[in-house]
């Protein structure tokens, strides 16, 4: 038994994003999913992982060989079931929750805000507060209204003005209800996938497009920050940055670019640093995967990342995502325990870490992979929408309650 003794007021929770859980969205992703689902299901058929797909994945629905897997569709129907889902989070002792607002719902047509959807998110925020959970609100988690993507998305400099206008609207509406905002989720990782690797819409492979998007995202964050602070100077505003642990110094220029360059450009426009930490990225050797999507988890890496971020920025840190795809729930409990151990070590050494959010509350639509990877504390049966709390979620709950690790 290790007494962790997290600081008073430390936030423990989990995270989701609108497109991955809500269901029935209409945005750039939904269109892209429909166009690509068939090819994707066939490609995985041709390229199974070494040794083939494990049975426990193929027996679940939908699985990587099925077209439905790649279409977000109803997702977890969280749009209608958020109250029930927050009841589960509350029963697990969470005192905070991160979720995102879907821009395409709020502004489905240029300049026309849908008040009904704003009221929906007001209900979501109220539901969290009623359950004693602090809302952490992401303003953009990778999806764009169709009218924005049709005009070139973040490659187009004008998108900055559209985005700020949408954020101002949200901030006006919720200025007394929300303290913590995340403007952009993992802008660098998103831009790399959308414009370099070609995994996300618009699926380009162009350095120029990548550069334009990168530059615009940086501007967009800075402008949004100042616009929101004018509405309420007490807002706490940041971004999230996906920071992996790279295991070689030879990696350092790439490491610097991927992990810190963007953060550096927005240093003056962040009240805190939001970190999404998942894994170790090996350089010369092969990865030793221990998650269903072949990532190599490495809890101690989180400690090194926290140290590095603190050394560079000296700002409060929130871990806004940390999770594992583990359909059989074999490794998740240990994953959470070990990461929290290193979070506590970081706090002991004087680093100002203020919260930990497991990714994710629910199994959900995992972007280019579709539904088969299972990240949830809560298992979702996509046919019936039945929720089943996993054992690991109870162990996380126990850590929260007793501040102890076994
Ligand atoms: C993203 C999430 C995603 C998770 C697991 C993060 O980079 O923000 O939306 O589900 O990684 O891949």
GROMACS .gro file of C-alpha atoms and ligand atoms in nm:
model
  418
    1UNK     CA    1   0.000   0.000   0.000
    2UNK     CA    2   0.131   0.339  -0.093
    3UNK     CA    3  -0.033   0.648   0.049
    4UNK     CA    4  -0.055   0.889  -0.237
    5UNK     CA    5  -0.202   1.182  -0.051
    6UNK     CA    6  -0.294   1.388  -0.356
    7UNK     CA    7  -0.329   1.759  -0.282
    8UNK     CA    8  -0.666   1.883  -0.167
    9UNK     CA    9  -0.876   2.001  -0.461
   10UNK     CA   10  -0.694   1.776  -0.708
   11UNK     CA   11  -0.922   1.694  -1.000
   12UNK     CA   12  -0.984   1.327  -1.079
   13UNK     CA   13  -1.202   1.251  -1.376
   14UNK     CA   14  -1.225   1.122  -1.727
   15UNK     CA   15  -1.260   1.274  -2.072
   16UNK     CA   16  -1.464   1.236  -2.391
   17UNK     CA   17  -1.512   1.431  -2.713
   18UNK     CA   18  -1.836   1.516  -2.889
   19UNK     CA   19  -1.781   1.333  -3.214
   20UNK     CA   20  -1.656   1.020  -3.043
   21UNK     CA   21  -1.953   0.974  -2.811
   22UNK     CA   22  -2.256   1.189  -2.896
   23UNK     CA   23  -2.394   1.023  -3.209
   24UNK     CA   24  -2.584   1.173  -3.502
   25UNK     CA   25  -2.336   1.444  -3.586
   26UNK     CA   26  -2.299   1.599  -3.927
   27UNK     CA   27  -1.953   1.738  -3.993
   28UNK     CA   28  -1.640   1.684  -4.206
   29UNK     CA   29  -1.571   1.351  -4.035
   30UNK     CA   30  -1.916   1.200  -4.090
   31UNK     CA   31  -1.890   1.266  -4.464
   32UNK     CA   32  -1.539   1.130  -4.483
   33UNK     CA   33  -1.635   0.819  -4.283
   34UNK     CA   34  -1.912   0.731  -4.529
   35UNK     CA   35  -1.681   0.769  -4.826
   36UNK     CA   36  -1.404   0.557  -4.678
   37UNK     CA   37  -1.568   0.288  -4.463
   38UNK     CA   38  -1.575   0.018  -4.726
   39UNK     CA   39  -1.216   0.056  -4.837
   40UNK     CA   40  -1.101   0.072  -4.478
   41UNK     CA   41  -1.271  -0.252  -4.378
   42UNK     CA   42  -1.116  -0.420  -4.682
   43UNK     CA   43  -0.771  -0.283  -4.616
   44UNK     CA   44  -0.760  -0.424  -4.266
   45UNK     CA   45  -0.869  -0.753  -4.410
   46UNK     CA   46  -0.561  -0.748  -4.627
   47UNK     CA   47  -0.335  -0.629  -4.346
   48UNK     CA   48  -0.417  -0.800  -4.018
   49UNK     CA   49  -0.164  -0.754  -3.737
   50UNK     CA   50   0.106  -1.021  -3.715
   51UNK     CA   51  -0.067  -1.342  -3.612
   52UNK     CA   52  -0.409  -1.218  -3.727
   53UNK     CA   53  -0.681  -1.036  -3.537
   54UNK     CA   54  -0.729  -1.167  -3.183
   55UNK     CA   55  -1.063  -1.341  -3.128
   56UNK     CA   56  -1.168  -1.109  -2.848
   57UNK     CA   57  -1.165  -0.823  -3.097
   58UNK     CA   58  -1.338  -1.007  -3.378
   59UNK     CA   59  -1.610  -1.131  -3.146
   60UNK     CA   60  -1.699  -0.779  -3.040
   61UNK     CA   61  -1.928  -0.554  -3.241
   62UNK     CA   62  -1.842  -0.375  -3.460
   63UNK     CA   63  -1.502  -0.521  -3.541
   64UNK     CA   64  -1.229  -0.401  -3.779
   65UNK     CA   65  -1.348  -0.617  -4.066
   66UNK     CA   66  -1.695  -0.463  -4.070
   67UNK     CA   67  -1.786  -0.149  -4.257
   68UNK     CA   68  -2.004  -0.022  -3.969
   69UNK     CA   69  -1.691  -0.004  -3.758
   70UNK     CA   70  -1.577   0.303  -3.950
   71UNK     CA   71  -1.901   0.502  -3.936
   72UNK     CA   72  -1.956   0.703  -3.618
   73UNK     CA   73  -2.339   0.692  -3.660
   74UNK     CA   74  -2.511   0.676  -3.322
   75UNK     CA   75  -2.177   0.634  -3.145
   76UNK     CA   76  -2.256   0.593  -2.772
   77UNK     CA   77  -2.574   0.798  -2.795
   78UNK     CA   78  -2.422   1.009  -2.520
   79UNK     CA   79  -2.614   1.308  -2.659
   80UNK     CA   80  -2.930   1.157  -2.509
   81UNK     CA   81  -2.772   0.955  -2.231
   82UNK     CA   82  -2.534   1.205  -2.076
   83UNK     CA   83  -2.726   1.213  -1.746
   84UNK     CA   84  -2.699   0.838  -1.704
   85UNK     CA   85  -2.330   0.848  -1.805
   86UNK     CA   86  -2.255   1.124  -1.555
   87UNK     CA   87  -2.432   0.921  -1.286
   88UNK     CA   88  -2.176   0.649  -1.351
   89UNK     CA   89  -1.887   0.897  -1.336
   90UNK     CA   90  -2.022   1.034  -1.010
   91UNK     CA   91  -2.061   0.685  -0.864
   92UNK     CA   92  -1.693   0.633  -0.945
   93UNK     CA   93  -1.600   0.937  -0.738
   94UNK     CA   94  -1.500   1.168  -1.023
   95UNK     CA   95  -1.500   1.536  -0.929
   96UNK     CA   96  -1.435   1.669  -1.281
   97UNK     CA   97  -1.516   1.579  -1.639
   98UNK     CA   98  -1.373   1.690  -1.972
   99UNK     CA   99  -1.601   1.699  -2.276
  100UNK     CA  100  -1.620   1.894  -2.600
  101UNK     CA  101  -1.877   2.116  -2.762
  102UNK     CA  102  -1.955   2.024  -3.121
  103UNK     CA  103  -1.907   2.335  -3.337
  104UNK     CA  104  -2.114   2.181  -3.620
  105UNK     CA  105  -2.416   2.159  -3.388
  106UNK     CA  106  -2.381   2.513  -3.257
  107UNK     CA  107  -2.326   2.673  -3.598
  108UNK     CA  108  -2.450   2.435  -3.867
  109UNK     CA  109  -2.469   2.723  -4.114
  110UNK     CA  110  -2.241   3.019  -4.126
  111UNK     CA  111  -2.332   3.278  -3.863
  112UNK     CA  112  -2.654   3.098  -3.758
  113UNK     CA  113  -2.626   2.977  -3.403
  114UNK     CA  114  -2.866   2.705  -3.297
  115UNK     CA  115  -3.005   2.808  -2.959
  116UNK     CA  116  -3.152   2.463  -2.900
  117UNK     CA  117  -2.804   2.311  -2.915
  118UNK     CA  118  -2.665   2.579  -2.684
  119UNK     CA  119  -2.937   2.484  -2.435
  120UNK     CA  120  -2.834   2.121  -2.474
  121UNK     CA  121  -2.480   2.200  -2.360
  122UNK     CA  122  -2.619   2.419  -2.081
  123UNK     CA  123  -2.797   2.106  -1.959
  124UNK     CA  124  -2.476   1.906  -1.988
  125UNK     CA  125  -2.286   2.159  -1.778
  126UNK     CA  126  -2.568   2.176  -1.525
  127UNK     CA  127  -2.579   1.797  -1.503
  128UNK     CA  128  -2.208   1.792  -1.420
  129UNK     CA  129  -2.237   2.065  -1.158
  130UNK     CA  130  -2.536   1.894  -0.995
  131UNK     CA  131  -2.318   1.587  -0.953
  132UNK     CA  132  -2.026   1.782  -0.809
  133UNK     CA  133  -1.810   1.756  -1.120
  134UNK     CA  134  -1.612   2.052  -1.255
  135UNK     CA  135  -1.663   2.090  -1.631
  136UNK     CA  136  -1.351   2.116  -1.849
  137UNK     CA  137  -1.481   2.231  -2.186
  138UNK     CA  138  -1.297   2.166  -2.513
  139UNK     CA  139  -1.402   2.406  -2.786
  140UNK     CA  140  -1.257   2.208  -3.075
  141UNK     CA  141  -1.184   1.838  -3.076
  142UNK     CA  142  -1.100   1.779  -3.444
  143UNK     CA  143  -1.435   1.815  -3.622
  144UNK     CA  144  -1.546   2.103  -3.845
  145UNK     CA  145  -1.887   2.218  -3.963
  146UNK     CA  146  -1.926   2.132  -4.330
  147UNK     CA  147  -1.937   2.495  -4.440
  148UNK     CA  148  -1.597   2.545  -4.274
  149UNK     CA  149  -1.433   2.236  -4.420
  150UNK     CA  150  -1.571   2.322  -4.764
  151UNK     CA  151  -1.379   2.650  -4.742
  152UNK     CA  152  -1.051   2.478  -4.662
  153UNK     CA  153  -1.081   2.428  -4.285
  154UNK     CA  154  -0.780   2.542  -4.086
  155UNK     CA  155  -0.573   2.573  -4.401
  156UNK     CA  156  -0.778   2.883  -4.474
  157UNK     CA  157  -0.677   3.183  -4.267
  158UNK     CA  158  -1.038   3.306  -4.252
  159UNK     CA  159  -1.134   3.004  -4.044
  160UNK     CA  160  -0.962   3.179  -3.755
  161UNK     CA  161  -1.225   3.452  -3.753
  162UNK     CA  162  -1.510   3.199  -3.778
  163UNK     CA  163  -1.368   2.998  -3.492
  164UNK     CA  164  -1.318   3.298  -3.264
  165UNK     CA  165  -1.676   3.410  -3.331
  166UNK     CA  166  -1.807   3.066  -3.236
  167UNK     CA  167  -1.594   3.059  -2.920
  168UNK     CA  168  -1.707   3.407  -2.820
  169UNK     CA  169  -2.067   3.294  -2.849
  170UNK     CA  170  -2.002   2.995  -2.623
  171UNK     CA  171  -1.808   3.207  -2.374
  172UNK     CA  172  -2.089   3.465  -2.357
  173UNK     CA  173  -2.345   3.193  -2.299
  174UNK     CA  174  -2.145   3.011  -2.033
  175UNK     CA  175  -1.943   3.287  -1.873
  176UNK     CA  176  -2.089   3.214  -1.532
  177UNK     CA  177  -2.099   2.837  -1.564
  178UNK     CA  178  -1.754   2.733  -1.686
  179UNK     CA  179  -1.404   2.815  -1.560
  180UNK     CA  180  -1.182   2.580  -1.761
  181UNK     CA  181  -1.164   2.598  -2.139
  182UNK     CA  182  -0.943   2.405  -2.380
  183UNK     CA  183  -0.939   2.591  -2.711
  184UNK     CA  184  -0.779   2.325  -2.933
  185UNK     CA  185  -0.724   1.958  -2.877
  186UNK     CA  186  -0.377   1.842  -2.985
  187UNK     CA  187  -0.340   2.079  -3.281
  188UNK     CA  188  -0.002   1.939  -3.392
  189UNK     CA  189  -0.111   1.576  -3.388
  190UNK     CA  190  -0.429   1.668  -3.574
  191UNK     CA  191  -0.248   1.873  -3.841
  192UNK     CA  192   0.006   1.591  -3.892
  193UNK     CA  193  -0.270   1.337  -3.945
  194UNK     CA  194  -0.483   1.563  -4.164
  195UNK     CA  195  -0.204   1.707  -4.380
  196UNK     CA  196   0.109   1.490  -4.354
  197UNK     CA  197   0.015   1.130  -4.277
  198UNK     CA  198  -0.327   1.141  -4.443
  199UNK     CA  199  -0.519   0.951  -4.173
  200UNK     CA  200  -0.778   1.220  -4.101
  201UNK     CA  201  -0.991   1.431  -4.334
  202UNK     CA  202  -0.909   1.612  -4.559
  203UNK     CA  203  -0.646   1.339  -4.599
  204UNK     CA  204  -0.385   1.547  -4.776
  205UNK     CA  205  -0.016   1.481  -4.785
  206UNK     CA  206   0.129   1.824  -4.837
  207UNK     CA  207   0.387   2.001  -4.632
  208UNK     CA  208   0.257   2.339  -4.743
  209UNK     CA  209  -0.094   2.257  -4.625
  210UNK     CA  210   0.046   2.128  -4.298
  211UNK     CA  211   0.246   2.445  -4.247
  212UNK     CA  212  -0.054   2.668  -4.321
  213UNK     CA  213  -0.277   2.476  -4.080
  214UNK     CA  214  -0.008   2.478  -3.812
  215UNK     CA  215   0.038   2.855  -3.842
  216UNK     CA  216  -0.333   2.924  -3.844
  217UNK     CA  217  -0.397   2.704  -3.543
  218UNK     CA  218  -0.137   2.892  -3.349
  219UNK     CA  219  -0.298   3.227  -3.441
  220UNK     CA  220  -0.646   3.092  -3.371
  221UNK     CA  221  -0.550   2.987  -3.021
  222UNK     CA  222  -0.393   3.322  -2.939
  223UNK     CA  223  -0.690   3.519  -3.073
  224UNK     CA  224  -0.940   3.299  -2.893
  225UNK     CA  225  -0.749   3.334  -2.569
  226UNK     CA  226  -0.763   3.714  -2.578
  227UNK     CA  227  -1.125   3.723  -2.695
  228UNK     CA  228  -1.237   3.494  -2.412
  229UNK     CA  229  -1.039   3.677  -2.145
  230UNK     CA  230  -1.224   3.994  -2.242
  231UNK     CA  231  -1.551   3.817  -2.172
  232UNK     CA  232  -1.436   3.679  -1.839
  233UNK     CA  233  -1.083   3.742  -1.710
  234UNK     CA  234  -1.126   3.455  -1.465
  235UNK     CA  235  -1.155   3.191  -1.736
  236UNK     CA  236  -0.867   2.944  -1.721
  237UNK     CA  237  -0.769   2.879  -2.082
  238UNK     CA  238  -0.524   2.639  -2.240
  239UNK     CA  239  -0.476   2.381  -2.514
  240UNK     CA  240  -0.391   2.015  -2.494
  241UNK     CA  241  -0.071   1.882  -2.638
  242UNK     CA  242  -0.012   1.515  -2.703
  243UNK     CA  243   0.332   1.447  -2.559
  244UNK     CA  244   0.487   1.107  -2.605
  245UNK     CA  245   0.802   0.981  -2.435
  246UNK     CA  246   1.077   0.940  -2.695
  247UNK     CA  247   1.338   0.687  -2.591
  248UNK     CA  248   1.640   0.828  -2.768
  249UNK     CA  249   1.833   1.153  -2.757
  250UNK     CA  250   1.891   1.108  -3.129
  251UNK     CA  251   1.528   1.189  -3.157
  252UNK     CA  252   1.564   1.527  -2.991
  253UNK     CA  253   1.502   1.773  -3.279
  254UNK     CA  254   1.189   1.581  -3.377
  255UNK     CA  255   1.102   1.546  -3.011
  256UNK     CA  256   1.135   1.918  -2.960
  257UNK     CA  257   0.926   2.000  -3.263
  258UNK     CA  258   0.648   1.752  -3.197
  259UNK     CA  259   0.628   1.807  -2.827
  260UNK     CA  260   0.716   2.164  -2.750
  261UNK     CA  261   0.730   2.395  -3.048
  262UNK     CA  262   0.357   2.466  -3.060
  263UNK     CA  263   0.337   2.507  -2.684
  264UNK     CA  264   0.628   2.749  -2.696
  265UNK     CA  265   0.449   2.964  -2.954
  266UNK     CA  266   0.148   3.001  -2.725
  267UNK     CA  267   0.327   3.036  -2.392
  268UNK     CA  268   0.185   3.382  -2.328
  269UNK     CA  269  -0.164   3.269  -2.409
  270UNK     CA  270  -0.204   2.976  -2.174
  271UNK     CA  271  -0.304   2.978  -1.810
  272UNK     CA  272  -0.210   2.613  -1.773
  273UNK     CA  273  -0.059   2.337  -1.982
  274UNK     CA  274  -0.286   2.048  -2.081
  275UNK     CA  275  -0.100   1.725  -2.145
  276UNK     CA  276  -0.234   1.416  -2.319
  277UNK     CA  277   0.010   1.134  -2.245
  278UNK     CA  278  -0.024   0.782  -2.380
  279UNK     CA  279   0.300   0.608  -2.464
  280UNK     CA  280   0.665   0.558  -2.538
  281UNK     CA  281   0.777   0.606  -2.895
  282UNK     CA  282   1.079   0.391  -2.972
  283UNK     CA  283   1.346   0.512  -3.210
  284UNK     CA  284   1.585   0.239  -3.321
  285UNK     CA  285   1.423  -0.064  -3.169
  286UNK     CA  286   1.083  -0.215  -3.233
  287UNK     CA  287   0.799  -0.113  -3.008
  288UNK     CA  288   0.690  -0.362  -2.739
  289UNK     CA  289   0.315  -0.315  -2.763
  290UNK     CA  290   0.097  -0.386  -2.464
  291UNK     CA  291  -0.228  -0.233  -2.576
  292UNK     CA  292  -0.483  -0.351  -2.833
  293UNK     CA  293  -0.374  -0.087  -3.083
  294UNK     CA  294  -0.008  -0.178  -3.055
  295UNK     CA  295   0.104   0.114  -2.839
  296UNK     CA  296   0.379   0.063  -2.585
  297UNK     CA  297   0.264   0.216  -2.261
  298UNK     CA  298   0.529   0.353  -2.025
  299UNK     CA  299   0.406   0.504  -1.698
  300UNK     CA  300   0.739   0.645  -1.587
  301UNK     CA  301   0.751   0.842  -1.912
  302UNK     CA  302   0.472   1.058  -1.775
  303UNK     CA  303   0.702   1.163  -1.490
  304UNK     CA  304   0.976   1.265  -1.734
  305UNK     CA  305   0.726   1.452  -1.949
  306UNK     CA  306   0.585   1.639  -1.648
  307UNK     CA  307   0.935   1.732  -1.537
  308UNK     CA  308   1.024   1.863  -1.881
  309UNK     CA  309   0.704   2.062  -1.921
  310UNK     CA  310   0.745   2.213  -1.577
  311UNK     CA  311   1.111   2.303  -1.642
  312UNK     CA  312   1.016   2.480  -1.963
  313UNK     CA  313   0.690   2.653  -1.873
  314UNK     CA  314   0.648   2.673  -1.494
  315UNK     CA  315   0.269   2.673  -1.533
  316UNK     CA  316   0.005   2.457  -1.364
  317UNK     CA  317  -0.037   2.127  -1.546
  318UNK     CA  318  -0.347   1.918  -1.605
  319UNK     CA  319  -0.320   1.569  -1.749
  320UNK     CA  320  -0.625   1.589  -1.970
  321UNK     CA  321  -0.593   1.247  -2.133
  322UNK     CA  322  -0.419   0.924  -2.039
  323UNK     CA  323  -0.560   0.587  -2.137
  324UNK     CA  324  -0.519   0.243  -2.287
  325UNK     CA  325  -0.712   0.043  -2.547
  326UNK     CA  326  -0.774  -0.282  -2.361
  327UNK     CA  327  -1.094  -0.463  -2.458
  328UNK     CA  328  -1.042  -0.740  -2.202
  329UNK     CA  329  -0.956  -0.498  -1.921
  330UNK     CA  330  -0.641  -0.693  -1.839
  331UNK     CA  331  -0.394  -0.407  -1.812
  332UNK     CA  332  -0.605  -0.099  -1.746
  333UNK     CA  333  -0.608  -0.108  -1.365
  334UNK     CA  334  -0.233  -0.141  -1.349
  335UNK     CA  335  -0.198   0.128  -1.617
  336UNK     CA  336  -0.395   0.377  -1.408
  337UNK     CA  337  -0.223   0.286  -1.083
  338UNK     CA  338   0.125   0.319  -1.227
  339UNK     CA  339   0.057   0.646  -1.403
  340UNK     CA  340  -0.093   0.792  -1.088
  341UNK     CA  341   0.210   0.674  -0.893
  342UNK     CA  342   0.432   0.879  -1.122
  343UNK     CA  343   0.198   1.176  -1.108
  344UNK     CA  344   0.234   1.171  -0.733
  345UNK     CA  345   0.612   1.144  -0.761
  346UNK     CA  346   0.605   1.451  -0.984
  347UNK     CA  347   0.393   1.641  -0.732
  348UNK     CA  348   0.631   1.536  -0.453
  349UNK     CA  349   0.920   1.682  -0.645
  350UNK     CA  350   0.745   2.019  -0.659
  351UNK     CA  351   0.569   2.007  -0.996
  352UNK     CA  352   0.231   2.178  -0.993
  353UNK     CA  353   0.003   1.906  -1.134
  354UNK     CA  354  -0.362   1.981  -1.064
  355UNK     CA  355  -0.567   1.710  -1.227
  356UNK     CA  356  -0.578   1.372  -1.398
  357UNK     CA  357  -0.838   1.272  -1.657
  358UNK     CA  358  -0.850   0.914  -1.776
  359UNK     CA  359  -0.928   0.870  -2.148
  360UNK     CA  360  -1.206   0.779  -2.172
  361UNK     CA  361  -1.521   0.753  -1.962
  362UNK     CA  362  -1.682   0.533  -2.231
  363UNK     CA  363  -1.569   0.307  -2.511
  364UNK     CA  364  -1.610   0.530  -2.815
  365UNK     CA  365  -1.543   0.603  -3.181
  366UNK     CA  366  -1.165   0.599  -3.209
  367UNK     CA  367  -1.126   0.817  -3.522
  368UNK     CA  368  -0.953   0.641  -3.812
  369UNK     CA  369  -0.969   0.304  -3.632
  370UNK     CA  370  -1.343   0.324  -3.571
  371UNK     CA  371  -1.511   0.152  -3.278
  372UNK     CA  372  -1.302  -0.157  -3.216
  373UNK     CA  373  -1.038  -0.009  -2.981
  374UNK     CA  374  -1.184  -0.003  -2.631
  375UNK     CA  375  -1.051   0.279  -2.413
  376UNK     CA  376  -1.346   0.307  -2.174
  377UNK     CA  377  -1.373   0.285  -1.799
  378UNK     CA  378  -1.721   0.181  -1.901
  379UNK     CA  379  -1.784  -0.080  -2.169
  380UNK     CA  380  -2.047   0.010  -2.429
  381UNK     CA  381  -2.251  -0.245  -2.619
  382UNK     CA  382  -2.308  -0.057  -2.945
  383UNK     CA  383  -2.610  -0.268  -3.041
  384UNK     CA  384  -2.808  -0.210  -2.722
  385UNK     CA  385  -2.624   0.096  -2.582
  386UNK     CA  386  -2.596  -0.092  -2.255
  387UNK     CA  387  -2.320   0.034  -2.023
  388UNK     CA  388  -2.110  -0.195  -1.805
  389UNK     CA  389  -1.860  -0.050  -1.561
  390UNK     CA  390  -1.525  -0.225  -1.593
  391UNK     CA  391  -1.336  -0.357  -1.288
  392UNK     CA  392  -1.049  -0.117  -1.356
  393UNK     CA  393  -1.291   0.176  -1.321
  394UNK     CA  394  -1.367   0.055  -0.969
  395UNK     CA  395  -0.999   0.039  -0.887
  396UNK     CA  396  -0.957   0.395  -1.013
  397UNK     CA  397  -1.257   0.490  -0.796
  398UNK     CA  398  -1.089   0.330  -0.498
  399UNK     CA  399  -0.771   0.529  -0.553
  400UNK     CA  400  -0.976   0.848  -0.570
  401UNK     CA  401  -1.164   0.763  -0.252
  402UNK     CA  402  -0.880   0.638  -0.040
  403UNK     CA  403  -0.585   0.812  -0.202
  404UNK     CA  404  -0.400   0.481  -0.183
  405UNK     CA  405  -0.238   0.249  -0.434
  406UNK     CA  406  -0.228  -0.128  -0.393
  407LIG     C1  407  -0.729   1.215  -2.883
  407LIG     C2  408  -0.853   1.133  -2.855
  407LIG     C3  409  -0.826   0.988  -2.891
  407LIG     C4  410  -0.712   0.938  -2.806
  407LIG     C5  411  -0.676   0.791  -2.826
  407LIG     C6  412  -0.601   1.150  -2.835
  407LIG     O1  413  -0.495   1.188  -2.914
  407LIG     O2  414  -0.744   1.344  -2.831
  407LIG     O3  415  -0.960   1.187  -2.923
  407LIG     O4  416  -0.937   0.908  -2.879
  407LIG     O5  417  -0.597   1.013  -2.837
  407LIG     O6  418  -0.625   0.769  -2.953
   0.00000   0.00000   0.00000
